[in-house]
mmCIF file of C-alpha atoms in Angstrom:
data_model
loop_
_atom_site.group_PDB
_atom_site.id
_atom_site.type_symbol
_atom_site.label_atom_id
_atom_site.label_comp_id
_atom_site.label_asym_id
_atom_site.label_seq_id
_atom_site.Cartn_x
_atom_site.Cartn_y
_atom_site.Cartn_z
ATOM 1 C CA UNK A 1 27.024 -5.833 3.770
ATOM 2 C CA UNK A 2 28.893 -3.209 5.774
ATOM 3 C CA UNK A 3 28.036 -0.937 8.690
ATOM 4 C CA UNK A 4 29.249 2.622 8.824
ATOM 5 C CA UNK A 5 28.432 6.238 9.616
ATOM 6 C CA UNK A 6 27.255 8.856 7.164
ATOM 7 C CA UNK A 7 29.758 11.698 6.975
ATOM 8 C CA UNK A 8 27.069 14.388 6.690
ATOM 9 C CA UNK A 9 25.339 13.702 10.021
ATOM 10 C CA UNK A 10 27.172 10.766 11.672
ATOM 11 C CA UNK A 11 24.010 8.607 11.557
ATOM 12 C CA UNK A 12 24.597 4.850 11.420
ATOM 13 C CA UNK A 13 23.995 3.238 8.021
ATOM 14 C CA UNK A 14 24.196 -0.159 6.406
ATOM 15 C CA UNK A 15 25.824 -0.360 2.985
ATOM 16 C CA UNK A 16 24.976 -3.305 0.760
ATOM 17 C CA UNK A 17 27.230 -4.049 -2.205
ATOM 18 C CA UNK A 18 27.044 -6.590 -4.985
ATOM 19 C CA UNK A 19 29.395 -9.555 -4.504
ATOM 20 C CA UNK A 20 30.532 -9.823 -8.113
ATOM 21 C CA UNK A 21 33.124 -7.356 -9.369
ATOM 22 C CA UNK A 22 31.392 -7.389 -12.764
ATOM 23 C CA UNK A 23 27.702 -7.992 -12.029
ATOM 24 C CA UNK A 24 25.314 -9.154 -14.728
ATOM 25 C CA UNK A 25 22.531 -6.952 -16.000
ATOM 26 C CA UNK A 26 20.012 -9.097 -14.081
ATOM 27 C CA UNK A 27 21.953 -8.611 -10.822
ATOM 28 C CA UNK A 28 22.012 -4.843 -11.369
ATOM 29 C CA UNK A 29 18.258 -4.812 -12.034
ATOM 30 C CA UNK A 30 17.549 -6.830 -8.873
ATOM 31 C CA UNK A 31 19.738 -4.508 -6.839
ATOM 32 C CA UNK A 32 17.968 -1.381 -8.105
ATOM 33 C CA UNK A 33 14.646 -3.145 -7.564
ATOM 34 C CA UNK A 34 15.310 -3.211 -3.793
ATOM 35 C CA UNK A 35 15.711 0.540 -3.777
ATOM 36 C CA UNK A 36 12.822 1.367 -6.107
ATOM 37 C CA UNK A 37 10.236 -0.829 -4.373
ATOM 38 C CA UNK A 38 10.982 0.294 -0.830
ATOM 39 C CA UNK A 39 11.726 3.978 -1.452
ATOM 40 C CA UNK A 40 8.109 5.149 -1.349
ATOM 41 C CA UNK A 41 6.735 2.683 1.192
ATOM 42 C CA UNK A 42 5.528 4.683 4.157
ATOM 43 C CA UNK A 43 4.938 2.233 6.978
ATOM 44 C CA UNK A 44 7.117 0.763 9.713
ATOM 45 C CA UNK A 45 8.433 -2.735 9.375
ATOM 46 C CA UNK A 46 10.856 -2.355 6.487
ATOM 47 C CA UNK A 47 14.403 -1.043 6.505
ATOM 48 C CA UNK A 48 14.276 2.294 4.694
ATOM 49 C CA UNK A 49 16.678 2.954 1.850
ATOM 50 C CA UNK A 50 18.529 6.248 2.038
ATOM 51 C CA UNK A 51 20.274 6.293 -1.332
ATOM 52 C CA UNK A 52 21.695 4.213 -4.119
ATOM 53 C CA UNK A 53 25.115 5.203 -5.388
ATOM 54 C CA UNK A 54 27.286 4.060 -8.263
ATOM 55 C CA UNK A 55 30.136 1.999 -6.887
ATOM 56 C CA UNK A 56 32.812 0.406 -9.045
ATOM 57 C CA UNK A 57 30.955 -1.618 -11.685
ATOM 58 C CA UNK A 58 27.671 -1.728 -9.796
ATOM 59 C CA UNK A 59 25.801 -0.001 -7.012
ATOM 60 C CA UNK A 60 25.968 0.598 -3.293
ATOM 61 C CA UNK A 61 22.627 0.615 -1.493
ATOM 62 C CA UNK A 62 22.699 2.802 1.618
ATOM 63 C CA UNK A 63 20.023 1.993 4.203
ATOM 64 C CA UNK A 64 19.141 3.031 7.722
ATOM 65 C CA UNK A 65 20.795 1.063 10.518
ATOM 66 C CA UNK A 66 18.457 0.732 13.451
ATOM 67 C CA UNK A 67 20.608 -1.828 15.275
ATOM 68 C CA UNK A 68 18.817 -4.969 14.115
ATOM 69 C CA UNK A 69 20.200 -8.475 13.844
ATOM 70 C CA UNK A 70 18.696 -11.334 11.862
ATOM 71 C CA UNK A 71 15.995 -13.413 13.495
ATOM 72 C CA UNK A 72 18.245 -16.398 12.769
ATOM 73 C CA UNK A 73 21.007 -14.907 14.935
ATOM 74 C CA UNK A 74 18.545 -13.596 17.536
ATOM 75 C CA UNK A 75 17.011 -17.037 18.096
ATOM 76 C CA UNK A 76 20.472 -18.687 18.127
ATOM 77 C CA UNK A 77 19.049 -21.959 16.819
ATOM 78 C CA UNK A 78 16.637 -22.492 19.688
ATOM 79 C CA UNK A 79 12.866 -21.948 19.823
ATOM 80 C CA UNK A 80 11.647 -18.554 21.013
ATOM 81 C CA UNK A 81 9.535 -18.526 24.143
ATOM 82 C CA UNK A 82 5.906 -17.534 23.734
ATOM 83 C CA UNK A 83 6.460 -14.041 25.184
ATOM 84 C CA UNK A 84 9.029 -13.333 22.455
ATOM 85 C CA UNK A 85 7.322 -15.183 19.619
ATOM 86 C CA UNK A 86 3.930 -13.436 19.505
ATOM 87 C CA UNK A 87 5.168 -9.812 19.407
ATOM 88 C CA UNK A 88 7.575 -10.749 16.592
ATOM 89 C CA UNK A 89 4.864 -12.630 14.698
ATOM 90 C CA UNK A 90 2.337 -9.803 15.082
ATOM 91 C CA UNK A 91 4.863 -7.195 13.951
ATOM 92 C CA UNK A 92 5.814 -9.305 10.931
ATOM 93 C CA UNK A 93 2.136 -9.902 10.055
ATOM 94 C CA UNK A 94 1.527 -6.138 10.219
ATOM 95 C CA UNK A 95 4.462 -5.550 7.856
ATOM 96 C CA UNK A 96 3.179 -8.195 5.438
ATOM 97 C CA UNK A 97 -0.234 -6.521 5.512
ATOM 98 C CA UNK A 98 1.441 -3.232 4.548
ATOM 99 C CA UNK A 99 3.204 -4.945 1.657
ATOM 100 C CA UNK A 100 -0.091 -6.523 0.570
ATOM 101 C CA UNK A 101 -1.835 -3.133 0.643
ATOM 102 C CA UNK A 102 0.956 -1.797 -1.582
ATOM 103 C CA UNK A 103 0.678 -4.818 -3.938
ATOM 104 C CA UNK A 104 4.212 -6.022 -3.184
ATOM 105 C CA UNK A 105 5.228 -9.673 -2.951
ATOM 106 C CA UNK A 106 8.536 -10.134 -1.104
ATOM 107 C CA UNK A 107 9.231 -13.688 -2.376
ATOM 108 C CA UNK A 108 12.112 -14.399 0.043
ATOM 109 C CA UNK A 109 10.797 -14.275 3.603
ATOM 110 C CA UNK A 110 13.129 -16.234 5.854
ATOM 111 C CA UNK A 111 14.806 -15.751 9.259
ATOM 112 C CA UNK A 112 17.863 -14.135 7.646
ATOM 113 C CA UNK A 113 15.671 -11.421 6.070
ATOM 114 C CA UNK A 114 13.801 -10.578 9.279
ATOM 115 C CA UNK A 115 15.697 -8.186 11.530
ATOM 116 C CA UNK A 116 14.996 -7.571 15.196
ATOM 117 C CA UNK A 117 16.572 -4.963 17.425
ATOM 118 C CA UNK A 118 17.583 -6.880 20.581
ATOM 119 C CA UNK A 119 16.946 -3.955 22.917
ATOM 120 C CA UNK A 120 13.783 -2.363 21.446
ATOM 121 C CA UNK A 121 12.384 -5.601 19.912
ATOM 122 C CA UNK A 122 11.502 -3.622 16.746
ATOM 123 C CA UNK A 123 11.065 -6.013 13.797
ATOM 124 C CA UNK A 124 11.824 -5.091 10.183
ATOM 125 C CA UNK A 125 11.974 -6.908 6.863
ATOM 126 C CA UNK A 126 14.946 -6.602 4.473
ATOM 127 C CA UNK A 127 16.138 -7.758 1.039
ATOM 128 C CA UNK A 128 13.577 -6.852 -1.588
ATOM 129 C CA UNK A 129 15.897 -7.864 -4.441
ATOM 130 C CA UNK A 130 13.471 -10.394 -5.955
ATOM 131 C CA UNK A 131 10.275 -8.718 -4.766
ATOM 132 C CA UNK A 132 7.707 -7.661 -7.321
ATOM 133 C CA UNK A 133 4.568 -5.613 -7.699
ATOM 134 C CA UNK A 134 1.578 -7.949 -7.771
ATOM 135 C CA UNK A 135 -0.081 -6.526 -10.912
ATOM 136 C CA UNK A 136 3.175 -7.031 -12.828
ATOM 137 C CA UNK A 137 3.814 -10.600 -11.671
ATOM 138 C CA UNK A 138 2.699 -13.222 -14.182
ATOM 139 C CA UNK A 139 4.865 -16.209 -13.510
ATOM 140 C CA UNK A 140 4.460 -19.309 -15.595
ATOM 141 C CA UNK A 141 5.895 -22.753 -15.059
ATOM 142 C CA UNK A 142 9.647 -22.377 -15.278
ATOM 143 C CA UNK A 143 12.767 -24.465 -15.070
ATOM 144 C CA UNK A 144 13.157 -25.368 -11.367
ATOM 145 C CA UNK A 145 16.895 -24.694 -11.680
ATOM 146 C CA UNK A 146 16.074 -20.967 -12.032
ATOM 147 C CA UNK A 147 14.181 -20.496 -8.767
ATOM 148 C CA UNK A 148 13.995 -17.095 -7.118
ATOM 149 C CA UNK A 149 14.168 -17.219 -3.348
ATOM 150 C CA UNK A 150 15.499 -19.634 -0.786
ATOM 151 C CA UNK A 151 14.320 -23.187 -1.388
ATOM 152 C CA UNK A 152 13.661 -23.991 2.275
ATOM 153 C CA UNK A 153 11.277 -21.019 2.563
ATOM 154 C CA UNK A 154 9.852 -20.720 -0.957
ATOM 155 C CA UNK A 155 6.114 -20.952 -1.614
ATOM 156 C CA UNK A 156 4.954 -23.838 -3.823
ATOM 157 C CA UNK A 157 3.774 -21.346 -6.461
ATOM 158 C CA UNK A 158 7.277 -19.920 -6.800
ATOM 159 C CA UNK A 159 8.725 -23.322 -7.720
ATOM 160 C CA UNK A 160 6.804 -23.430 -11.011
ATOM 161 C CA UNK A 161 5.821 -27.004 -10.246
ATOM 162 C CA UNK A 162 2.207 -26.117 -9.513
ATOM 163 C CA UNK A 163 -0.454 -25.076 -11.947
ATOM 164 C CA UNK A 164 -0.865 -21.780 -10.069
ATOM 165 C CA UNK A 165 0.520 -18.304 -10.497
ATOM 166 C CA UNK A 166 1.977 -16.135 -7.777
ATOM 167 C CA UNK A 167 -0.649 -14.018 -6.021
ATOM 168 C CA UNK A 168 -1.173 -12.183 -2.747
ATOM 169 C CA UNK A 169 -1.294 -15.460 -0.772
ATOM 170 C CA UNK A 170 2.286 -16.280 -1.760
#
């Protein structure tokens, strides 16, 4: 992930690249998925994509940079006080409601994917690479070695070790 300025208008942007020099087809699909799912979402609380460009053997995702840092870095490993916690929680809940209304399941909500602007306290969600549209998601029990998401934050349904599919509650 890189920060930069767009040449056309000098606006700050974030550029996300694939790590692998020769990404797999699945990695390319996940990368494009981030762009496609968030492009037409019209509510605050998500980092808006600006463009997706071909770059080397993969893509470069260009997104708005509103000056946010991860909640993990913002909290610096210590608990937030109540005056900080509730506005962040309410903003995040509002964003999740917007995703629900658009039938999108993020599937990787964790402190590293929640951004907060330290000065404005604006909260946004990032990284929709493994997100899916609810009507299209029909997950069955799978090999637990092929989990999508971050194990410490994954819902039990995503592990494939429950006799339940992924739904809006995930």
